[in-house]
Amino acid sequence: MDTSDSPENARSVTAGSAGSASGRFSLGVADLTQAAVFAALIAALGLPGTINLGSSGVPITFQTLGVMLAGAVLGPKKGTLAVVIFMVLALAGLPILSGGRNGQTALLSPTAGYFIGFLPAVIVIGVLTALMMPRYRVVWGALINLFGGMVVVYACGVIGLLVRTDLTLWAAVSTNGTFIIGDVIKAVVAALVAAQVHRSWPGLITPWRSGKRGPTGTAGVAG
């Protein structure tokens, strides 16, 4: 007798789906520790300071590399938490943004959109990376980092510039041209680092694609 459509089977599938969703979004002590470490990493990447080119006032910073790494290494859940911790500390007044600024100063400046853009950027990178797993592909990882770390952050930054300055849309978009080469390098570096991390410590990111399971004891990494 075919029992595939029986109430018991339906309840089993529902329970399994609920358990999978619960596991996907739950956080343990190890998860919180990893998020805290990456929040500290993002802050540390602000220590070299900023480089200001042109008259737009938009600084070049290494902290976008930290955001890319958080999403690519930790995924959407822990990576987002890491960035949230970092942003909350900055907004609380700690001078952990590049150039010794804090979050309040950043929000009052024309570059507020770039700071705000850290959050959607890590979410996008984390989600797309989780969809790619369990095999981390360096090329796809770099493209994901470019999309989240550049397109998303630039879009938020442009909106901030339009709100806080008298720049035209084209002028606001053009201010990002200075950062493209550096951000491409950051995206590639983040992908290479993430590939090595996932090879050495498999299972950091739970795959989001239906039917995909991470390998036992090893992580697939492709070029």
Coordinates of C-alpha atoms in Angstrom, one line a residue, residues 45-150:
L45 CA 40.8 46.3 9.5
G46 CA 39.9 49.9 10.3
L47 CA 43.2 50.5 12.2
P48 CA 45.2 51.3 9.0
G49 CA 42.9 54.3 8.6
T50 CA 41.4 55.7 5.4
I51 CA 42.7 57.0 2.1
N52 CA 40.8 59.9 0.7
L53 CA 41.0 60.5 -3.0
G54 CA 39.2 63.1 -5.0
S55 CA 36.8 65.7 -3.6
S56 CA 33.8 63.4 -2.8
G57 CA 35.0 62.8 0.7
V58 CA 34.3 59.0 0.4
P59 CA 37.2 57.2 2.0
I60 CA 38.9 54.0 0.9
T61 CA 38.8 51.5 3.7
F62 CA 39.8 47.9 4.4
Q63 CA 36.7 47.2 6.4
T64 CA 34.7 46.2 3.4
L65 CA 37.1 43.3 3.1
G66 CA 36.1 42.3 6.6
V67 CA 32.4 42.4 5.6
M68 CA 33.1 40.2 2.5
L69 CA 35.0 37.7 4.7
A70 CA 32.2 37.6 7.3
G71 CA 29.6 36.7 4.6
A72 CA 31.9 34.3 2.7
V73 CA 33.3 32.5 5.7
L74 CA 30.4 32.5 8.2
G75 CA 27.4 32.7 5.9
P76 CA 24.2 34.7 6.3
K77 CA 23.4 33.9 10.0
K78 CA 26.8 34.3 11.7
G79 CA 28.2 36.7 9.2
T80 CA 25.2 39.1 9.6
L81 CA 25.5 38.8 13.4
A82 CA 29.2 39.7 13.2
V83 CA 28.4 42.9 11.2
V84 CA 25.5 43.7 13.5
I85 CA 27.8 43.5 16.5
F86 CA 30.3 45.7 14.8
M87 CA 27.7 48.3 13.8
V88 CA 26.1 48.4 17.3
L89 CA 29.5 48.9 18.9
A90 CA 30.2 51.7 16.4
L91 CA 26.8 53.3 17.0
A92 CA 27.4 53.1 20.8
G93 CA 30.3 55.5 20.3
L94 CA 33.4 53.2 19.9
P95 CA 35.8 54.7 17.4
I96 CA 36.2 51.5 15.4
L97 CA 35.4 52.8 12.0
S98 CA 38.3 53.6 9.7
G99 CA 39.9 56.9 10.6
G100 CA 38.9 56.6 14.3
R101 CA 35.3 57.5 13.6
N102 CA 32.3 56.1 15.3
G103 CA 28.9 55.1 14.0
Q104 CA 27.2 58.3 15.0
T105 CA 29.7 60.4 13.2
A106 CA 29.3 58.1 10.1
L107 CA 25.5 58.5 10.1
L108 CA 25.8 62.3 10.2
S109 CA 28.3 62.4 7.3
P110 CA 27.6 62.2 3.5
T111 CA 29.1 58.7 3.5
A112 CA 26.4 57.3 5.8
G113 CA 25.1 55.1 3.1
Y114 CA 28.3 53.2 2.8
F115 CA 28.3 52.4 6.6
I116 CA 24.6 51.3 6.4
G117 CA 25.4 49.3 3.3
F118 CA 27.6 46.9 5.4
L119 CA 24.5 45.1 6.7
P120 CA 22.7 44.3 3.4
A121 CA 26.1 43.5 1.8
V122 CA 26.9 40.8 4.3
I123 CA 23.3 39.4 4.1
V124 CA 23.6 39.1 0.3
I125 CA 27.1 37.6 0.3
G126 CA 26.1 35.2 3.1
V127 CA 22.9 34.0 1.4
L128 CA 24.4 33.5 -2.0
T129 CA 27.4 31.7 -0.5
A130 CA 25.1 29.4 1.4
L131 CA 23.2 28.6 -1.8
M132 CA 26.5 27.7 -3.4
M133 CA 27.7 25.4 -0.6
P134 CA 28.8 22.8 0.3
R135 CA 31.4 23.2 -2.5
Y136 CA 33.0 26.6 -2.3
R137 CA 33.9 27.8 -5.8
V138 CA 36.5 30.5 -5.8
V139 CA 35.3 32.2 -9.0
W140 CA 31.7 32.2 -8.0
G141 CA 32.8 33.3 -4.5
A142 CA 34.6 36.3 -5.9
L143 CA 31.6 37.2 -8.1
I144 CA 29.3 37.0 -5.0
N145 CA 31.7 39.2 -3.1
L146 CA 31.8 41.7 -5.9
F147 CA 28.0 41.8 -6.0
G148 CA 27.5 42.2 -2.3
G149 CA 30.6 44.1 -1.4
M150 CA 30.5 46.5 -4.4

